[in-house]
GROMACS .gro file of N, CA and C in nm:
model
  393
    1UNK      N    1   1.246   1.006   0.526
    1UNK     CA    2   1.135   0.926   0.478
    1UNK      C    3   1.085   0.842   0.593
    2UNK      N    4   0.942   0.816   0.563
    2UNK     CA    5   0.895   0.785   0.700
    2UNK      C    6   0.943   0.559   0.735
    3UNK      N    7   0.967   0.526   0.833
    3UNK     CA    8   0.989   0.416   0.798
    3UNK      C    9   0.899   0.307   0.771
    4UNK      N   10   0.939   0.171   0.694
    4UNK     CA   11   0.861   0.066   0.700
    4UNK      C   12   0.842  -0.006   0.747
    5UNK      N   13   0.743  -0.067   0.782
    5UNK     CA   14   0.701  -0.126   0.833
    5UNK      C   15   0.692  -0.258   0.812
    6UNK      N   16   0.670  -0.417   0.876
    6UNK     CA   17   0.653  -0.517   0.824
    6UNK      C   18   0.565  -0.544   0.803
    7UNK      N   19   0.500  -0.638   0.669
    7UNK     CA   20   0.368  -0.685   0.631
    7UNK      C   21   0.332  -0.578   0.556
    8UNK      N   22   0.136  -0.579   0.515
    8UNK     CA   23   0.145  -0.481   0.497
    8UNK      C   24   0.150  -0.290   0.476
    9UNK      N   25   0.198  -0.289   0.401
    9UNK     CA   26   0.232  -0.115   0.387
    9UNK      C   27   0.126   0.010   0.502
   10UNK      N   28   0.188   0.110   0.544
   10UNK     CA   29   0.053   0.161   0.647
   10UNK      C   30   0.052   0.255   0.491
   11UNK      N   31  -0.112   0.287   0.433
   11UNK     CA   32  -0.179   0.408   0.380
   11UNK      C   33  -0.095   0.504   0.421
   12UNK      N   34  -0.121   0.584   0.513
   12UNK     CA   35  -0.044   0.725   0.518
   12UNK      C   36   0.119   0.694   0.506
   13UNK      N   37   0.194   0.595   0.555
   13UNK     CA   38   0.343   0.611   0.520
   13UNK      C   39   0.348   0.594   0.369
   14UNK      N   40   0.268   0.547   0.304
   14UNK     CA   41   0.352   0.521   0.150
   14UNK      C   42   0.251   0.619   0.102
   15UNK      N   43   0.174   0.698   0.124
   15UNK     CA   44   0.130   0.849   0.059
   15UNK      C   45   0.207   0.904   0.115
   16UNK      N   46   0.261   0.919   0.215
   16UNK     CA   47   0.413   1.020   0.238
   16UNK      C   48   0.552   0.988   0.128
   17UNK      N   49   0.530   0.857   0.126
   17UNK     CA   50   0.641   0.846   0.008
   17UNK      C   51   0.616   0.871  -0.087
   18UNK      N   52   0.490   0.843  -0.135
   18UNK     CA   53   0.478   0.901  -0.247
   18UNK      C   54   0.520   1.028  -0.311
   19UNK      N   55   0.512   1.158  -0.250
   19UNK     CA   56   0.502   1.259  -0.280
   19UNK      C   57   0.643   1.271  -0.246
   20UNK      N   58   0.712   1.221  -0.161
   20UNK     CA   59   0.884   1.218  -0.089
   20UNK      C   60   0.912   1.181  -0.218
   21UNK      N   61   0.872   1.054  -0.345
   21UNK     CA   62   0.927   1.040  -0.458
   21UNK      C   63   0.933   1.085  -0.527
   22UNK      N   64   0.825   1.131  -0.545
   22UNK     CA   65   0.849   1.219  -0.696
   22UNK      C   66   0.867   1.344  -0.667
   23UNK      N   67   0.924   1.381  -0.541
   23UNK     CA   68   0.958   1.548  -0.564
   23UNK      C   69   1.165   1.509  -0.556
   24UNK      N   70   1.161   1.369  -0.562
   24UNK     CA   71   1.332   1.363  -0.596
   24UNK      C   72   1.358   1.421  -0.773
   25UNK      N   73   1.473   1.549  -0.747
   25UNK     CA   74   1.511   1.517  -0.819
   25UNK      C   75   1.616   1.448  -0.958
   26UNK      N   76   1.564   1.424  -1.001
   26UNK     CA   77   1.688   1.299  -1.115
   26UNK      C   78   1.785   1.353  -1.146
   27UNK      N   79   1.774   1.441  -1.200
   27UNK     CA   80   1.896   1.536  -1.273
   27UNK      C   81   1.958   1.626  -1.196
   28UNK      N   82   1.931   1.622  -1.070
   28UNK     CA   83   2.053   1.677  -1.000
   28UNK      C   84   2.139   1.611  -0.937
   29UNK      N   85   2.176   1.665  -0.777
   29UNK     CA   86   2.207   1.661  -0.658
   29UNK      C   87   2.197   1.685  -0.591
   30UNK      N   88   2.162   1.652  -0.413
   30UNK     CA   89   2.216   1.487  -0.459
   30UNK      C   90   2.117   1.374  -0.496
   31UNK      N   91   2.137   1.281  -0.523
   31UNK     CA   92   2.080   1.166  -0.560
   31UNK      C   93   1.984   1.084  -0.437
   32UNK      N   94   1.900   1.048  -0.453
   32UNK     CA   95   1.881   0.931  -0.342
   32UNK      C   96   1.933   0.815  -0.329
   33UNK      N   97   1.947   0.743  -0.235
   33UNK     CA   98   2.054   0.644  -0.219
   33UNK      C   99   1.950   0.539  -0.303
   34UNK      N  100   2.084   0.417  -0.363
   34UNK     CA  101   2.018   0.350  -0.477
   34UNK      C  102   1.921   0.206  -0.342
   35UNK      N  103   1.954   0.187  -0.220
   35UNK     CA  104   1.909   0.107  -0.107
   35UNK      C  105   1.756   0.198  -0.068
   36UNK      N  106   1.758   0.318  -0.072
   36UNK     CA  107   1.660   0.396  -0.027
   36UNK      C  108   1.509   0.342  -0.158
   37UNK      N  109   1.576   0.413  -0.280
   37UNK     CA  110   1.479   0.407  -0.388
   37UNK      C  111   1.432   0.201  -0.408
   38UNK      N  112   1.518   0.148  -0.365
   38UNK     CA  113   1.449  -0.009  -0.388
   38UNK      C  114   1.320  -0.026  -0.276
   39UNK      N  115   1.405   0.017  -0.142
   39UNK     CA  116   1.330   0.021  -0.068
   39UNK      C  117   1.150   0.022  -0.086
   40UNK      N  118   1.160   0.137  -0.156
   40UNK     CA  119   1.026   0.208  -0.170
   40UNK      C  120   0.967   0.169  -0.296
   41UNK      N  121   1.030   0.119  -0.375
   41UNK     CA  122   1.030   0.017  -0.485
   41UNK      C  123   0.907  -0.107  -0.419
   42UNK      N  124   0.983  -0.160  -0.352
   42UNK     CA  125   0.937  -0.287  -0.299
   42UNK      C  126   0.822  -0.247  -0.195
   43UNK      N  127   0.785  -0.112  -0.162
   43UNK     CA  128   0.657  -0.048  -0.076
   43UNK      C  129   0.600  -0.043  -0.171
   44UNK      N  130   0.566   0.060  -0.278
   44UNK     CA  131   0.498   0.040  -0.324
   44UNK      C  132   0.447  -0.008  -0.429
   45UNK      N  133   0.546  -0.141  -0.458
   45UNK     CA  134   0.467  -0.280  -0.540
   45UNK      C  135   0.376  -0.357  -0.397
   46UNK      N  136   0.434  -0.368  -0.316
   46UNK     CA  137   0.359  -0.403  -0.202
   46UNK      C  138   0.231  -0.362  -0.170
   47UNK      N  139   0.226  -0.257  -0.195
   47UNK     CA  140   0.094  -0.164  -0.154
   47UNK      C  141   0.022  -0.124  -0.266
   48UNK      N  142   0.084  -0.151  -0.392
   48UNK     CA  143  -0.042  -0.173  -0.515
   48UNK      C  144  -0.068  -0.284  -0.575
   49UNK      N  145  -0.022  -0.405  -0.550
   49UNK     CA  146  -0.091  -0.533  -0.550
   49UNK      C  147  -0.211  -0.466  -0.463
   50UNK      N  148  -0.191  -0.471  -0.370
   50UNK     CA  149  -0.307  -0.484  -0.233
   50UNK      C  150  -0.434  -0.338  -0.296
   51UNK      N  151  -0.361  -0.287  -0.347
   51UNK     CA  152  -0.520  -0.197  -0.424
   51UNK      C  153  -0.551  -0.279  -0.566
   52UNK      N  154  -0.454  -0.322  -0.623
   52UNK     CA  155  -0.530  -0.373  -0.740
   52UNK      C  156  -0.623  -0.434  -0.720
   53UNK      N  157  -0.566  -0.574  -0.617
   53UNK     CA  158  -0.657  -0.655  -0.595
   53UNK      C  159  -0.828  -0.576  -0.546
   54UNK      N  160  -0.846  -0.484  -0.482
   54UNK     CA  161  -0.921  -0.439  -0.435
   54UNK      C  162  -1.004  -0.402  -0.547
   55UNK      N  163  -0.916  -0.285  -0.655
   55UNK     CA  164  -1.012  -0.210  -0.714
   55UNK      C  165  -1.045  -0.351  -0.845
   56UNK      N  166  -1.020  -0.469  -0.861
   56UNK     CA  167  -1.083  -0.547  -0.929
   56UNK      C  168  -1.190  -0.617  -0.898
   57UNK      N  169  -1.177  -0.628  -0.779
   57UNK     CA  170  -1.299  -0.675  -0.666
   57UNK      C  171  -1.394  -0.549  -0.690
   58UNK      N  172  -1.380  -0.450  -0.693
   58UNK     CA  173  -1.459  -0.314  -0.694
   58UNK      C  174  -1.560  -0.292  -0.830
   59UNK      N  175  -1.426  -0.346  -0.929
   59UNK     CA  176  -1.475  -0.332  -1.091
   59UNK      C  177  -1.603  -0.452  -1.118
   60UNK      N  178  -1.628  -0.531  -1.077
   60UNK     CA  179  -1.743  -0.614  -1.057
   60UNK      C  180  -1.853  -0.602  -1.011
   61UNK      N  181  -1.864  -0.473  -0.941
   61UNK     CA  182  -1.988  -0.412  -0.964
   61UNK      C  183  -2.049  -0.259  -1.013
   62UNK      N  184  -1.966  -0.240  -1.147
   62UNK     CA  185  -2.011  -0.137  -1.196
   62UNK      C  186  -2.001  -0.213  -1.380
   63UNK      N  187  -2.088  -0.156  -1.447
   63UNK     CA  188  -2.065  -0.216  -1.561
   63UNK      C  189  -1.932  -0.199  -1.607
   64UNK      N  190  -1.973  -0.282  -1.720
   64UNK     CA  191  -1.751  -0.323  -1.780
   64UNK      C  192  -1.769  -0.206  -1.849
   65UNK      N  193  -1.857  -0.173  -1.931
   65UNK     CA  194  -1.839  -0.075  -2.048
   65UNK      C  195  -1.845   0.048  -1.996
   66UNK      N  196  -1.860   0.063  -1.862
   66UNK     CA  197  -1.846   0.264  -1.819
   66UNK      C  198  -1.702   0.290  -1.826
   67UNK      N  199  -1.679   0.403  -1.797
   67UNK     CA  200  -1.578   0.474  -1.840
   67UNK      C  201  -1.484   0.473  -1.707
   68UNK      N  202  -1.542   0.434  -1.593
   68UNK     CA  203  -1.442   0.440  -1.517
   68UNK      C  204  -1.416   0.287  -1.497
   69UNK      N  205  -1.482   0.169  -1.566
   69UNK     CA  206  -1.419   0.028  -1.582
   69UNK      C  207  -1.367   0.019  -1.639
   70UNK      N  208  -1.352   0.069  -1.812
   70UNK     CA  209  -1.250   0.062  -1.887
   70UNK      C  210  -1.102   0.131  -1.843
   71UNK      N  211  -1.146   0.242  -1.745
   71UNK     CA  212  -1.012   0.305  -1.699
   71UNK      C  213  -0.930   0.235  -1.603
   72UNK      N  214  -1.034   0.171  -1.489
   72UNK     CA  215  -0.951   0.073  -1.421
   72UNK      C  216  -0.882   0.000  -1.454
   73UNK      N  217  -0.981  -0.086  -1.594
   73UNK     CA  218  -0.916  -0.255  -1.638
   73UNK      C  219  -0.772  -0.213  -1.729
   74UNK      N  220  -0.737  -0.062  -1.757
   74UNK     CA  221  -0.610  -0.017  -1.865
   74UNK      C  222  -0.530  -0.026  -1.731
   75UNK      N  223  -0.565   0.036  -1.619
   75UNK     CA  224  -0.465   0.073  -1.532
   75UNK      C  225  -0.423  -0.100  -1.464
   76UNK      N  226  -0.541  -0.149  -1.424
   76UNK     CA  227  -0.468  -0.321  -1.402
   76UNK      C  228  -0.416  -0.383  -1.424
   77UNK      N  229  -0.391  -0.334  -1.596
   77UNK     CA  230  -0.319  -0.449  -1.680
   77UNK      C  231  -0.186  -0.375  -1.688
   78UNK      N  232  -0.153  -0.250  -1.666
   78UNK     CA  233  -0.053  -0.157  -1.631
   78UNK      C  234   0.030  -0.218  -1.546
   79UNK      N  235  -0.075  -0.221  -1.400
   79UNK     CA  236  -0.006  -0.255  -1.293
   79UNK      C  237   0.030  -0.440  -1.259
   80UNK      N  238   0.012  -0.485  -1.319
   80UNK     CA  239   0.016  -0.637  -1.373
   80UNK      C  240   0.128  -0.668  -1.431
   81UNK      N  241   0.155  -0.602  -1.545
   81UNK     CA  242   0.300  -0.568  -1.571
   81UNK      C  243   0.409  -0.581  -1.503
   82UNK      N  244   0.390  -0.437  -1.476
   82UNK     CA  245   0.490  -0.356  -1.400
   82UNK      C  246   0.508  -0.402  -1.276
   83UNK      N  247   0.416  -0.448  -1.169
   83UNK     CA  248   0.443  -0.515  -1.052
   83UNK      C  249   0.498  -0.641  -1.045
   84UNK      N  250   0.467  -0.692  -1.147
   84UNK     CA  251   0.568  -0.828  -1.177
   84UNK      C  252   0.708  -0.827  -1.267
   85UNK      N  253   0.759  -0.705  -1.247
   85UNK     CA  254   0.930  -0.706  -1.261
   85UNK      C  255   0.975  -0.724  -1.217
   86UNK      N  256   1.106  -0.786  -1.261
   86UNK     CA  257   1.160  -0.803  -1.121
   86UNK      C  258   1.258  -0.715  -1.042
   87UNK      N  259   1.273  -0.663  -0.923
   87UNK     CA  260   1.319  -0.530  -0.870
   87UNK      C  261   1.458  -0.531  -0.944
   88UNK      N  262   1.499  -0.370  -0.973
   88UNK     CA  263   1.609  -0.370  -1.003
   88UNK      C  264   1.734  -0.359  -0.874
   89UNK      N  265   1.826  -0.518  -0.898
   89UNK     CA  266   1.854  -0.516  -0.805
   89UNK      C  267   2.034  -0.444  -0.810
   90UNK      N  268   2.056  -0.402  -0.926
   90UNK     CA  269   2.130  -0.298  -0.916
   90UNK      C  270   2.150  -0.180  -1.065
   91UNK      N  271   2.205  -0.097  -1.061
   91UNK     CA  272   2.176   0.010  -1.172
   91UNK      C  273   2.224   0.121  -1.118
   92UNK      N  274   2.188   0.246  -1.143
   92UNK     CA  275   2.206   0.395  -1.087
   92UNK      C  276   2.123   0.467  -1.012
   93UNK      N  277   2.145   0.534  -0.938
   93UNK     CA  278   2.085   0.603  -0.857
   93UNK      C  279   1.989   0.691  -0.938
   94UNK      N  280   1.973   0.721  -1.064
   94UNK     CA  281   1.893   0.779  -1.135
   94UNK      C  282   1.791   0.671  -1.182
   95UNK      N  283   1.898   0.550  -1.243
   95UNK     CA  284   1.786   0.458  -1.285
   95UNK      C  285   1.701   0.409  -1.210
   96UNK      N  286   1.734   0.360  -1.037
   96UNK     CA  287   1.636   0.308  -0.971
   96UNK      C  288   1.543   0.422  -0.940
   97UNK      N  289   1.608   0.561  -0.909
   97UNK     CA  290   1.501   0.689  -0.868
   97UNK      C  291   1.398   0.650  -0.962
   98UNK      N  292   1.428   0.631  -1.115
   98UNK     CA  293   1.321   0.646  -1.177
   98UNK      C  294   1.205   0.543  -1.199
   99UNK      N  295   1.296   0.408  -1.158
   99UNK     CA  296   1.213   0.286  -1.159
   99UNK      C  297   1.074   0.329  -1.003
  100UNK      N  298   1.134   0.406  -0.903
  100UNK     CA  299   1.062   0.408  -0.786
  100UNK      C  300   0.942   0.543  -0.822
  101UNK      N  301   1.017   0.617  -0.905
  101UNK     CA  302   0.912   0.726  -0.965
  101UNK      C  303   0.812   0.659  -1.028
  102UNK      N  304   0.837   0.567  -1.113
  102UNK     CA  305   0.705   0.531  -1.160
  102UNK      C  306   0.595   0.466  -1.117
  103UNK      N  307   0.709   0.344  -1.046
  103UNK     CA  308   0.584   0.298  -0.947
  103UNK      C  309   0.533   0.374  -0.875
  104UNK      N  310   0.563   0.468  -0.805
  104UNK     CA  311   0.525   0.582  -0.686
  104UNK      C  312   0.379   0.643  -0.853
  105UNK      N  313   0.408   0.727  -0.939
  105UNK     CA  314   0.292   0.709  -1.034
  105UNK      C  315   0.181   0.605  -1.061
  106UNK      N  316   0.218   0.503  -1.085
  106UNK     CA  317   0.108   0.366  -1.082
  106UNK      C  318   0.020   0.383  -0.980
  107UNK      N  319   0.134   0.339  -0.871
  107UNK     CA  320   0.039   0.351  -0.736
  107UNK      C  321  -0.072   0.477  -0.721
  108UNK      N  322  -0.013   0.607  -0.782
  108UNK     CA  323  -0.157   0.706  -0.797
  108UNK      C  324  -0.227   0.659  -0.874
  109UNK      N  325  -0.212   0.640  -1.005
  109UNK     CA  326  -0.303   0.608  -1.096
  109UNK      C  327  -0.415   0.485  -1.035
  110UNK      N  328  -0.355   0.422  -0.963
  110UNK     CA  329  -0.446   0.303  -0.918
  110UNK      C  330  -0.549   0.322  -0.787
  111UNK      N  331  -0.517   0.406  -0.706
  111UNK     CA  332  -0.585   0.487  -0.625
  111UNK      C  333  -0.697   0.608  -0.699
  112UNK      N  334  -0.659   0.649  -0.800
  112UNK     CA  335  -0.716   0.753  -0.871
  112UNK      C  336  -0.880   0.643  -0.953
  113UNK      N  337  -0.796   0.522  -0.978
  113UNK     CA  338  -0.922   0.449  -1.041
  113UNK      C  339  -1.002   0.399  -0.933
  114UNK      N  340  -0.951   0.344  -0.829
  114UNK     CA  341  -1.032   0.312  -0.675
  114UNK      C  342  -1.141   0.429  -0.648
  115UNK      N  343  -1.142   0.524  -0.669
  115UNK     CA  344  -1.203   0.680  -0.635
  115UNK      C  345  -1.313   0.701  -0.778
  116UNK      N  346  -1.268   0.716  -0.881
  116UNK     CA  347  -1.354   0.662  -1.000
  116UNK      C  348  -1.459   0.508  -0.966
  117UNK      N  349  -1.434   0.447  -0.947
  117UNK     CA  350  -1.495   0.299  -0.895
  117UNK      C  351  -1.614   0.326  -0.833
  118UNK      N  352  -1.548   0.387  -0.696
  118UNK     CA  353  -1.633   0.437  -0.612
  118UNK      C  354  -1.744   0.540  -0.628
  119UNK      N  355  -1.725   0.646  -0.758
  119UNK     CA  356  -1.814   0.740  -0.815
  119UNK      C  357  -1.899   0.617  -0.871
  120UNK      N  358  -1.844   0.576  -0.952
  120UNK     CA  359  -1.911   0.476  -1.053
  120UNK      C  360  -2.048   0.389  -0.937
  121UNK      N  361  -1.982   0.336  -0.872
  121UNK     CA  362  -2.094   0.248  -0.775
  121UNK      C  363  -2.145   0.356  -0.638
  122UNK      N  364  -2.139   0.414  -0.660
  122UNK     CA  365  -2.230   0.505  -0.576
  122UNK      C  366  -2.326   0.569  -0.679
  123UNK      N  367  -2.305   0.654  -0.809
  123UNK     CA  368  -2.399   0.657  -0.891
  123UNK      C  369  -2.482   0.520  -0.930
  124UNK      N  370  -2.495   0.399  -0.950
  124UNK     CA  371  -2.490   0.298  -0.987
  124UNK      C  372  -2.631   0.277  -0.853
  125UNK      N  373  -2.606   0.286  -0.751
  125UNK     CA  374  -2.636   0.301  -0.609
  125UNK      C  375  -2.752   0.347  -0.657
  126UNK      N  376  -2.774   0.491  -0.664
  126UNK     CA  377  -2.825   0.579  -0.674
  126UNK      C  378  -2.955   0.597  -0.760
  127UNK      N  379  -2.910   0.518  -0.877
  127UNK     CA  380  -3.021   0.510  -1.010
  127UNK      C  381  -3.081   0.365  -0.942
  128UNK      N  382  -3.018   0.294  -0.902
  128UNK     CA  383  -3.083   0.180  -0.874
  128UNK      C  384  -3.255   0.190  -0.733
  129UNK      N  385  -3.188   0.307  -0.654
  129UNK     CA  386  -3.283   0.345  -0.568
  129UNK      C  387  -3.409   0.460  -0.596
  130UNK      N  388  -3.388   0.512  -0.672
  130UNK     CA  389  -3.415   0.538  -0.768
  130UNK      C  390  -3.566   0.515  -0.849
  131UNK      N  391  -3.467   0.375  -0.920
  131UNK     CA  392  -3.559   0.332  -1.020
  131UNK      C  393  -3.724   0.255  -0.950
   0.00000   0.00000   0.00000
């Protein structure tokens, strides 16, 4: 796994983890180490604060009621949650795999609404020049 860095997170290392996470798997062997999966735990809560914040800043200029604001504001309040747990600071090597699987999920989902956002206000763009 690629290493971390201080401050924050680089884009391409925690999309390398990403996909490094969720292709662990749970139900076998071997396991990932339970120091490894916090690790990346704590990357990418690190690195989806820093998009939330973004894609809410983003959601302010597309109406509330389109479909990719309502999708953001489900996924914010998701990641609002969930980023404010507090790390598991011990458990099983399955349980933290899976605590880091999900966040490693969030973190797509929240990138996935950043990209929606961006459709949204570029159409938005568009009719406005347009009109």
């Amino acid at each position: 796994m690629a290493g971390l860095a201080a401050g924050a997170p680089d884009k391409d290392v925690v999309l390398a983890n990403l996909e490094t996470v969720l292709a662990w798997d749970l139900n076998g062997s071997p396991l990932p180490r339970v120091s490894e999966a916090l690790a990346v735990i704590e990357q990418f809560t690190s690195y989806g604060r820093i998009v939330a914040d973004d894609l809410h800043a983003r959601c302010l200029d597309v109406p509330a009621d389109s479909d990719a604001a309502r999708t953001a504001q489900a996924v914010l309040g998701e990641a609002s949650r969930r980023f404010n747990l507090s790390p598991p600071y011990y458990g099983t090597a399955r349980a933290v795999g899976q605590r880091a699987q999900n966040a490693a999920r969030l973190v797509q989902a929240l990138l996935r609404a950043v990209d929606r956002i961006g459709e949204a206000q570029a159409h938005s763009a568009d009719n406005n020049s347009t009109s």
